[in-house]
Tab-separated table of C-alpha atoms in Angstrom:
chain	number	residue	atom	x	y	z
A	1	UNK	CA	0.000	0.000	0.000
A	2	UNK	CA	1.285	3.479	-0.852
A	3	UNK	CA	2.127	5.627	2.133
A	4	UNK	CA	0.815	8.726	0.394
A	5	UNK	CA	-1.484	9.476	-2.575
A	6	UNK	CA	0.257	10.225	-5.859
A	7	UNK	CA	-1.273	13.715	-6.053
A	8	UNK	CA	0.287	14.591	-2.693
A	9	UNK	CA	3.726	13.551	-3.918
A	10	UNK	CA	3.376	15.503	-7.166
A	11	UNK	CA	1.566	18.633	-5.920
A	12	UNK	CA	1.492	18.929	-2.145
A	13	UNK	CA	5.158	18.282	-1.322
A	14	UNK	CA	6.565	20.777	-3.879
A	15	UNK	CA	3.957	23.346	-2.827
A	16	UNK	CA	4.843	23.072	0.871
A	17	UNK	CA	8.561	23.156	0.019
A	18	UNK	CA	8.014	26.352	-1.968
A	19	UNK	CA	6.082	27.941	0.890
A	20	UNK	CA	8.877	27.095	3.346
A	21	UNK	CA	11.518	28.479	0.973
A	22	UNK	CA	9.465	31.654	0.455
A	23	UNK	CA	9.005	32.104	4.211
A	24	UNK	CA	12.718	31.756	4.906
A	25	UNK	CA	13.539	34.073	1.990
A	26	UNK	CA	11.152	36.661	3.443
A	27	UNK	CA	12.988	36.468	6.776
A	28	UNK	CA	16.325	36.982	5.008
A	29	UNK	CA	14.986	40.036	3.135
A	30	UNK	CA	13.495	41.379	6.356
A	31	UNK	CA	16.831	40.920	8.133
A	32	UNK	CA	18.575	43.334	5.741
A	33	UNK	CA	15.910	45.987	6.250
A	34	UNK	CA	13.805	45.496	3.100
A	35	UNK	CA	10.067	44.881	2.833
A	36	UNK	CA	9.444	41.239	1.771
A	37	UNK	CA	5.965	41.956	0.405
A	38	UNK	CA	7.258	44.835	-1.734
A	39	UNK	CA	10.066	42.577	-2.972
A	40	UNK	CA	7.594	39.871	-4.009
A	41	UNK	CA	5.427	42.403	-5.845
A	42	UNK	CA	8.473	43.744	-7.674
A	43	UNK	CA	9.533	40.228	-8.683
A	44	UNK	CA	6.062	39.403	-10.001
A	45	UNK	CA	5.817	42.710	-11.846
A	46	UNK	CA	9.298	42.347	-13.314
A	47	UNK	CA	8.873	38.737	-14.451
A	48	UNK	CA	5.176	38.558	-15.357
A	49	UNK	CA	3.875	42.121	-15.514
A	50	UNK	CA	4.850	42.858	-19.113
A	51	UNK	CA	5.618	41.058	-22.347
A	52	UNK	CA	9.250	42.084	-21.836
A	53	UNK	CA	9.309	40.301	-18.476
A	54	UNK	CA	7.454	37.300	-19.887
A	55	UNK	CA	9.959	37.158	-22.739
A	56	UNK	CA	12.894	36.810	-20.377
A	57	UNK	CA	11.029	34.411	-18.084
A	58	UNK	CA	10.238	32.132	-21.024
A	59	UNK	CA	13.787	32.480	-22.347
A	60	UNK	CA	15.254	31.211	-19.076
A	61	UNK	CA	12.517	28.577	-18.792
A	62	UNK	CA	13.445	27.218	-22.229
A	63	UNK	CA	17.002	26.575	-21.039
A	64	UNK	CA	15.749	24.908	-17.881
A	65	UNK	CA	13.296	22.684	-19.765
A	66	UNK	CA	16.114	21.161	-21.797
A	67	UNK	CA	18.470	20.645	-18.856
A	68	UNK	CA	15.648	19.504	-16.554
A	69	UNK	CA	14.545	16.890	-19.089
A	70	UNK	CA	18.165	15.767	-19.447
A	71	UNK	CA	18.442	15.116	-15.715
A	72	UNK	CA	14.953	13.555	-15.573
A	73	UNK	CA	15.667	10.933	-18.258
A	74	UNK	CA	18.840	9.885	-16.441
A	75	UNK	CA	16.959	9.800	-13.113
A	76	UNK	CA	14.496	7.268	-14.536
A	77	UNK	CA	17.436	4.918	-15.133
A	78	UNK	CA	18.745	5.661	-11.616
A	79	UNK	CA	21.630	7.669	-13.057
A	80	UNK	CA	22.597	11.069	-11.659
A	81	UNK	CA	23.803	13.086	-14.638
A	82	UNK	CA	25.191	16.329	-13.279
A	83	UNK	CA	27.201	16.941	-16.421
A	84	UNK	CA	24.451	18.897	-18.154
A	85	UNK	CA	26.548	22.050	-17.971
A	86	UNK	CA	29.403	20.527	-19.951
A	87	UNK	CA	27.067	18.768	-22.364
A	88	UNK	CA	25.327	22.093	-23.044
A	89	UNK	CA	28.722	23.730	-23.669
A	90	UNK	CA	29.596	21.096	-26.262
A	91	UNK	CA	26.108	21.454	-27.705
A	92	UNK	CA	26.877	25.140	-28.172
A	93	UNK	CA	30.062	24.210	-30.001
A	94	UNK	CA	28.039	21.988	-32.325
A	95	UNK	CA	25.538	24.788	-32.972
A	96	UNK	CA	28.326	27.268	-33.746
A	97	UNK	CA	30.074	24.920	-36.169
A	98	UNK	CA	26.796	24.135	-37.941
A	99	UNK	CA	25.785	27.798	-38.221
A	100	UNK	CA	29.177	29.198	-39.234
A	101	UNK	CA	30.442	26.605	-41.673
A	102	UNK	CA	27.284	25.438	-43.464
A	103	UNK	CA	25.516	27.929	-45.774
A	104	UNK	CA	21.882	27.586	-44.749
A	105	UNK	CA	19.257	29.173	-47.028
A	106	UNK	CA	16.659	29.622	-44.258
A	107	UNK	CA	16.501	29.666	-40.471
A	108	UNK	CA	14.119	26.675	-40.354
A	109	UNK	CA	16.648	24.419	-42.077
A	110	UNK	CA	19.422	25.900	-39.956
A	111	UNK	CA	17.456	25.108	-36.791
A	112	UNK	CA	17.074	21.464	-37.819
A	113	UNK	CA	20.770	21.162	-38.640
A	114	UNK	CA	21.948	23.058	-35.563
A	115	UNK	CA	19.628	21.080	-33.273
A	116	UNK	CA	21.001	17.854	-34.722
A	117	UNK	CA	24.575	19.041	-34.185
A	118	UNK	CA	23.802	20.194	-30.629
A	119	UNK	CA	22.187	16.856	-29.758
A	120	UNK	CA	25.064	14.927	-31.343
A	121	UNK	CA	27.779	16.878	-29.514
A	122	UNK	CA	25.908	16.704	-26.191
A	123	UNK	CA	25.314	12.964	-26.547
A	124	UNK	CA	28.940	12.359	-27.499
A	125	UNK	CA	30.110	14.231	-24.393
A	126	UNK	CA	27.818	12.088	-22.220
A	127	UNK	CA	28.909	8.847	-23.911
A	128	UNK	CA	32.307	8.627	-22.199
A	129	UNK	CA	31.005	8.858	-18.583
A	130	UNK	CA	28.207	6.465	-19.567
A	131	UNK	CA	30.692	3.903	-20.897
A	132	UNK	CA	32.925	4.249	-17.836
A	133	UNK	CA	29.882	3.661	-15.600
A	134	UNK	CA	28.530	0.731	-17.606
A	135	UNK	CA	31.814	-1.101	-18.272
A	136	UNK	CA	34.256	0.031	-15.595
A	137	UNK	CA	31.962	0.871	-12.691
A	138	UNK	CA	33.141	4.488	-12.449
A	139	UNK	CA	30.658	6.610	-10.527
A	140	UNK	CA	28.563	8.659	-12.947
A	141	UNK	CA	28.450	11.658	-10.589
A	142	UNK	CA	32.236	11.933	-10.411
A	143	UNK	CA	32.862	11.478	-14.125
A	144	UNK	CA	30.118	13.834	-15.307
A	145	UNK	CA	31.160	16.658	-12.997
A	146	UNK	CA	34.805	16.227	-14.064
A	147	UNK	CA	33.716	16.411	-17.692
A	148	UNK	CA	32.126	19.803	-16.993
A	149	UNK	CA	35.583	21.260	-16.359
A	150	UNK	CA	37.062	19.481	-19.373
A	151	UNK	CA	34.244	20.865	-21.539
A	152	UNK	CA	34.976	24.386	-20.285
A	153	UNK	CA	38.652	23.939	-21.187
A	154	UNK	CA	37.801	22.583	-24.653
A	155	UNK	CA	35.409	25.469	-25.294
A	156	UNK	CA	37.973	28.017	-24.105
A	157	UNK	CA	40.615	26.558	-26.420
A	158	UNK	CA	38.284	26.516	-29.423
A	159	UNK	CA	37.134	30.102	-28.896
A	160	UNK	CA	40.595	31.542	-28.246
A	161	UNK	CA	42.650	29.582	-30.782
A	162	UNK	CA	40.291	28.382	-33.509
A	163	UNK	CA	36.985	30.248	-33.796
A	164	UNK	CA	37.843	33.793	-32.670
A	165	UNK	CA	37.769	36.274	-35.568
A	166	UNK	CA	41.084	37.886	-36.519
A	167	UNK	CA	41.752	41.084	-34.594
A	168	UNK	CA	39.139	40.373	-31.917
A	169	UNK	CA	40.095	40.335	-28.233
A	170	UNK	CA	36.798	38.817	-27.117
A	171	UNK	CA	36.906	35.009	-26.592
A	172	UNK	CA	33.861	34.418	-28.774
A	173	UNK	CA	33.077	33.186	-32.250
A	174	UNK	CA	32.053	35.380	-35.156
A	175	UNK	CA	28.397	36.354	-35.348
A	176	UNK	CA	26.183	33.905	-37.163
A	177	UNK	CA	24.895	34.846	-40.632
A	178	UNK	CA	21.561	36.628	-40.647
A	179	UNK	CA	19.938	33.723	-42.508
A	180	UNK	CA	20.261	31.506	-39.413
A	181	UNK	CA	18.921	34.022	-36.873
A	182	UNK	CA	15.905	32.499	-35.115
A	183	UNK	CA	12.651	34.497	-35.043
A	184	UNK	CA	11.687	35.877	-31.647
A	185	UNK	CA	8.234	35.566	-30.111
A	186	UNK	CA	7.614	39.146	-31.241
A	187	UNK	CA	8.152	38.119	-34.861
A	188	UNK	CA	6.144	34.914	-34.482
A	189	UNK	CA	3.142	36.566	-32.817
A	190	UNK	CA	3.021	39.779	-34.874
A	191	UNK	CA	1.198	38.150	-37.849
A	192	UNK	CA	-1.483	36.988	-35.379
A	193	UNK	CA	-2.019	40.538	-34.141
A	194	UNK	CA	-0.510	39.782	-30.721
A	195	UNK	CA	1.853	42.445	-29.399
A	196	UNK	CA	5.050	41.200	-27.774
A	197	UNK	CA	8.221	42.995	-26.734
A	198	UNK	CA	10.899	43.299	-29.421
A	199	UNK	CA	13.625	43.334	-26.766
A	200	UNK	CA	12.624	39.989	-25.226
A	201	UNK	CA	14.996	37.141	-26.209
A	202	UNK	CA	12.385	34.342	-26.144
A	203	UNK	CA	12.406	32.690	-29.544
A	204	UNK	CA	11.155	29.749	-31.570
A	205	UNK	CA	13.299	27.309	-29.570
A	206	UNK	CA	10.616	27.574	-26.857
A	207	UNK	CA	8.407	25.506	-29.173
A	208	UNK	CA	11.265	23.017	-29.539
A	209	UNK	CA	11.547	22.756	-25.737
A	210	UNK	CA	7.811	22.114	-25.316
A	211	UNK	CA	8.046	19.519	-28.081
A	212	UNK	CA	10.929	17.900	-26.204
A	213	UNK	CA	8.695	17.632	-23.103
A	214	UNK	CA	6.053	15.802	-25.147
A	215	UNK	CA	8.680	13.580	-26.800
A	216	UNK	CA	10.198	12.574	-23.454
A	217	UNK	CA	6.736	11.750	-22.075
A	218	UNK	CA	6.059	9.524	-25.079
A	219	UNK	CA	9.485	7.907	-24.753
A	220	UNK	CA	9.311	7.134	-21.038
A	221	UNK	CA	5.656	6.066	-20.773
A	222	UNK	CA	4.666	4.904	-24.251
A	223	UNK	CA	7.636	2.976	-25.651
A	224	UNK	CA	9.374	-0.283	-24.892
A	225	UNK	CA	12.674	1.517	-24.347
A	226	UNK	CA	11.029	3.819	-21.814
A	227	UNK	CA	9.599	0.817	-19.974
A	228	UNK	CA	13.047	-0.780	-19.868
A	229	UNK	CA	14.595	2.455	-18.575
A	230	UNK	CA	12.012	2.677	-15.777
A	231	UNK	CA	12.327	-1.026	-14.969
A	232	UNK	CA	16.102	-0.737	-14.729
A	233	UNK	CA	15.739	2.333	-12.525
A	234	UNK	CA	13.365	0.533	-10.154
A	235	UNK	CA	15.465	-2.613	-9.822
A	236	UNK	CA	18.685	-3.422	-11.636
A	237	UNK	CA	18.521	-7.043	-10.477
A	238	UNK	CA	14.923	-7.454	-11.604
A	239	UNK	CA	15.749	-5.861	-14.953
A	240	UNK	CA	18.589	-8.342	-15.483
A	241	UNK	CA	16.247	-11.271	-14.801
A	242	UNK	CA	13.832	-9.775	-17.349
A	243	UNK	CA	16.567	-9.811	-19.984
A	244	UNK	CA	17.259	-6.066	-19.948
A	245	UNK	CA	20.910	-5.212	-20.602
A	246	UNK	CA	22.311	-2.790	-17.977
A	247	UNK	CA	25.018	-1.658	-20.424
A	248	UNK	CA	22.465	-0.879	-23.135
A	249	UNK	CA	20.126	1.041	-20.816
A	250	UNK	CA	22.949	3.014	-19.196
A	251	UNK	CA	24.357	4.025	-22.564
A	252	UNK	CA	21.011	4.896	-24.165
A	253	UNK	CA	19.684	6.823	-21.151
A	254	UNK	CA	22.863	8.900	-20.907
A	255	UNK	CA	23.024	9.498	-24.664
A	256	UNK	CA	19.438	10.791	-24.647
A	257	UNK	CA	20.193	12.857	-21.536
A	258	UNK	CA	23.291	14.400	-23.109
A	259	UNK	CA	21.427	15.143	-26.338
A	260	UNK	CA	18.690	16.993	-24.438
A	261	UNK	CA	21.258	19.046	-22.526
A	262	UNK	CA	23.026	19.886	-25.780
A	263	UNK	CA	19.768	21.105	-27.319
A	264	UNK	CA	19.763	23.991	-24.849
A	265	UNK	CA	22.286	25.696	-27.133
A	266	UNK	CA	19.613	26.276	-29.773
A	267	UNK	CA	18.083	28.798	-27.377
A	268	UNK	CA	20.992	30.653	-25.815
A	269	UNK	CA	23.649	30.340	-28.538
A	270	UNK	CA	21.614	30.358	-31.749
A	271	UNK	CA	18.539	32.225	-30.523
A	272	UNK	CA	19.822	34.886	-28.140
A	273	UNK	CA	23.588	35.508	-28.440
A	274	UNK	CA	23.742	34.567	-32.157
A	275	UNK	CA	27.359	33.576	-31.565
A	276	UNK	CA	29.236	31.250	-29.225
A	277	UNK	CA	30.593	32.825	-26.032
A	278	UNK	CA	32.334	31.375	-22.992
A	279	UNK	CA	29.578	31.847	-20.407
A	280	UNK	CA	26.661	30.877	-22.650
A	281	UNK	CA	25.237	28.206	-20.318
A	282	UNK	CA	24.907	30.594	-17.316
A	283	UNK	CA	24.651	27.674	-14.877
A	284	UNK	CA	21.510	26.257	-16.490
A	285	UNK	CA	22.967	22.745	-16.407
A	286	UNK	CA	23.009	22.763	-12.616
A	287	UNK	CA	19.600	24.434	-12.331
A	288	UNK	CA	18.275	21.523	-14.396
A	289	UNK	CA	18.940	19.233	-11.423
A	290	UNK	CA	16.622	21.287	-9.209
A	291	UNK	CA	14.045	21.493	-12.008
A	292	UNK	CA	14.019	17.702	-12.417
A	293	UNK	CA	13.792	17.144	-8.657
A	294	UNK	CA	10.961	19.610	-8.241
A	295	UNK	CA	9.163	18.264	-11.315
A	296	UNK	CA	9.434	14.696	-9.980
A	297	UNK	CA	11.198	13.720	-13.230
A	298	UNK	CA	7.904	14.009	-15.117
A	299	UNK	CA	7.978	16.130	-18.298
A	300	UNK	CA	4.902	18.129	-17.267
A	301	UNK	CA	6.415	18.717	-13.827
A	302	UNK	CA	9.692	19.747	-15.470
A	303	UNK	CA	7.771	22.214	-17.649
A	304	UNK	CA	6.129	23.852	-14.618
A	305	UNK	CA	9.331	23.863	-12.561
A	306	UNK	CA	11.221	25.443	-15.476
A	307	UNK	CA	8.643	28.251	-15.631
A	308	UNK	CA	9.060	28.774	-11.878
A	309	UNK	CA	12.843	29.013	-12.084
A	310	UNK	CA	12.543	31.264	-15.125
A	311	UNK	CA	10.370	33.516	-12.962
A	312	UNK	CA	12.955	33.432	-10.166
A	313	UNK	CA	15.778	34.335	-12.539
A	314	UNK	CA	13.994	37.240	-14.213
A	315	UNK	CA	12.271	38.422	-11.024
A	316	UNK	CA	15.580	38.244	-9.184
A	317	UNK	CA	17.279	40.356	-11.848
A	318	UNK	CA	14.571	43.027	-11.509
A	319	UNK	CA	14.861	42.890	-7.730
A	320	UNK	CA	18.618	43.458	-7.849
A	321	UNK	CA	18.150	46.317	-10.327
A	322	UNK	CA	15.484	48.338	-8.511
A	323	UNK	CA	16.210	47.695	-4.817
A	324	UNK	CA	19.222	47.707	-2.528
A	325	UNK	CA	19.016	43.918	-2.291
A	326	UNK	CA	22.363	42.683	-3.650
A	327	UNK	CA	22.541	40.203	-6.506
A	328	UNK	CA	24.238	37.696	-4.199
A	329	UNK	CA	21.152	37.633	-1.992
A	330	UNK	CA	19.017	36.825	-5.037
A	331	UNK	CA	21.241	33.794	-5.575
A	332	UNK	CA	20.671	32.848	-1.923
A	333	UNK	CA	16.889	33.006	-2.447
A	334	UNK	CA	17.176	30.790	-5.511
A	335	UNK	CA	19.399	28.423	-3.542
A	336	UNK	CA	16.788	28.192	-0.777
A	337	UNK	CA	14.187	27.074	-3.321
A	338	UNK	CA	16.618	24.444	-4.604
A	339	UNK	CA	17.461	23.383	-1.049
A	340	UNK	CA	13.864	22.869	0.069
A	341	UNK	CA	12.670	21.240	-3.157
A	342	UNK	CA	15.716	18.984	-3.436
A	343	UNK	CA	17.974	18.239	-0.498
A	344	UNK	CA	15.345	18.830	2.209
A	345	UNK	CA	12.576	16.974	0.388
A	346	UNK	CA	12.336	14.353	3.148
A	347	UNK	CA	11.789	17.057	5.758
A	348	UNK	CA	8.349	17.562	4.203
A	349	UNK	CA	7.791	14.051	2.839
A	350	UNK	CA	8.220	12.014	6.032
A	351	UNK	CA	5.729	13.996	8.198
A	352	UNK	CA	3.192	13.942	5.340
A	353	UNK	CA	3.592	10.188	4.890
A	354	UNK	CA	2.985	9.663	8.609
A	355	UNK	CA	-0.059	11.934	8.455
A	356	UNK	CA	-1.615	10.124	5.488
A	357	UNK	CA	-0.861	6.712	7.022
A	358	UNK	CA	-2.545	7.770	10.263
A	359	UNK	CA	-5.660	8.984	8.434
A	360	UNK	CA	-5.705	5.814	6.344
A	361	UNK	CA	-5.490	3.667	9.474
A	362	UNK	CA	-8.360	5.570	11.091
A	363	UNK	CA	-10.537	5.055	8.002
A	364	UNK	CA	-9.786	1.337	7.980
A	365	UNK	CA	-10.552	1.046	11.690
A	366	UNK	CA	-13.809	2.942	11.201
A	367	UNK	CA	-14.752	0.623	8.337
A	368	UNK	CA	-13.990	-2.498	10.379
A	369	UNK	CA	-15.959	-1.197	13.370
A	370	UNK	CA	-19.123	-0.468	11.380
A	371	UNK	CA	-21.954	-3.040	11.881
A	372	UNK	CA	-22.191	-5.498	9.009
A	373	UNK	CA	-25.607	-6.555	7.619
A	374	UNK	CA	-26.786	-10.025	8.675
A	375	UNK	CA	-27.060	-12.229	5.565
A	376	UNK	CA	-29.679	-14.449	7.285
A	377	UNK	CA	-32.066	-11.529	7.744
A	378	UNK	CA	-31.779	-10.784	4.053
A	379	UNK	CA	-32.692	-14.399	3.236
A	380	UNK	CA	-35.868	-14.411	5.388
A	381	UNK	CA	-37.037	-11.012	4.165
A	382	UNK	CA	-40.435	-11.453	2.397
A	383	UNK	CA	-40.541	-10.591	-1.281
A	384	UNK	CA	-42.615	-7.599	-2.328
């Protein structure tokens, strides 16, 4: 018997964790002499009060959808891929090579090619830790986090020594040709008569991210491979007895995870910066871990959690701009949300499980104590 209803695990626990994080954040803001309620209103206004704010919120959310899905797929196979940052960096390298060295006639074809290159580079970067885990028993957490630093070094070398335009001091690639520039939401919605901010960086890759959520849902819950991934994640021993190859599942789950992380580059490299820069990922690979944890590794949950963290990023930027609250404190507030929704999950889960078990026991006792109808009286009852 389940200790707690599924809806409580999916909705109630994250909601309570958010409330606790918000309460502690309010105390921190109050401690530095600022008004917490005014800070919340400013965050909401800055992130959701205009199409400009929505544009940035959705831009950040697009990054987090890709990295959150990457972590979620690995989680289903009981693999902790914390190398999304490095895989996204290599995905950016793939996007830059595809956009700079292939003459695309239209952005739609460029998006398909760049997305393929990003997925390929991200998957390739995840393949080595996956192989070391599957064949050599190396811990996936250690190898993936080490590969983040190697990816940063590779990207730095490529930008400084290979891809930097002549005469430029900036460690960045040349700007992509105009033919591969992705349309923003302003350009997509204008023909429909919907006004949207021109300055907002949200672009067509948002549609790609939502499509990735649907594709991952279909993969995990509607395909044989998804069933095998979930079975392996539940019990490696049971999966072996069922004929499921641990090597195959580890490799495939990590390749898919790396490809999803790499796809993030279609948003920030191709869609927003329109060139490859050193700090393009902006920590989104690590935020993806919190997004996957908060979303319970379900694509719909990842979608909602990505929107929330997009709100926190954009709202936090507005808060740092218009108040005396330092940017570092905004990072602390974001960290509190991650802490309560991730590391301190059991602090909320265990009391709730006990509460639901107690109520369930009372209902069972009440049902057993209720008088049962006598079958003999029903037999002797005269017919109408």
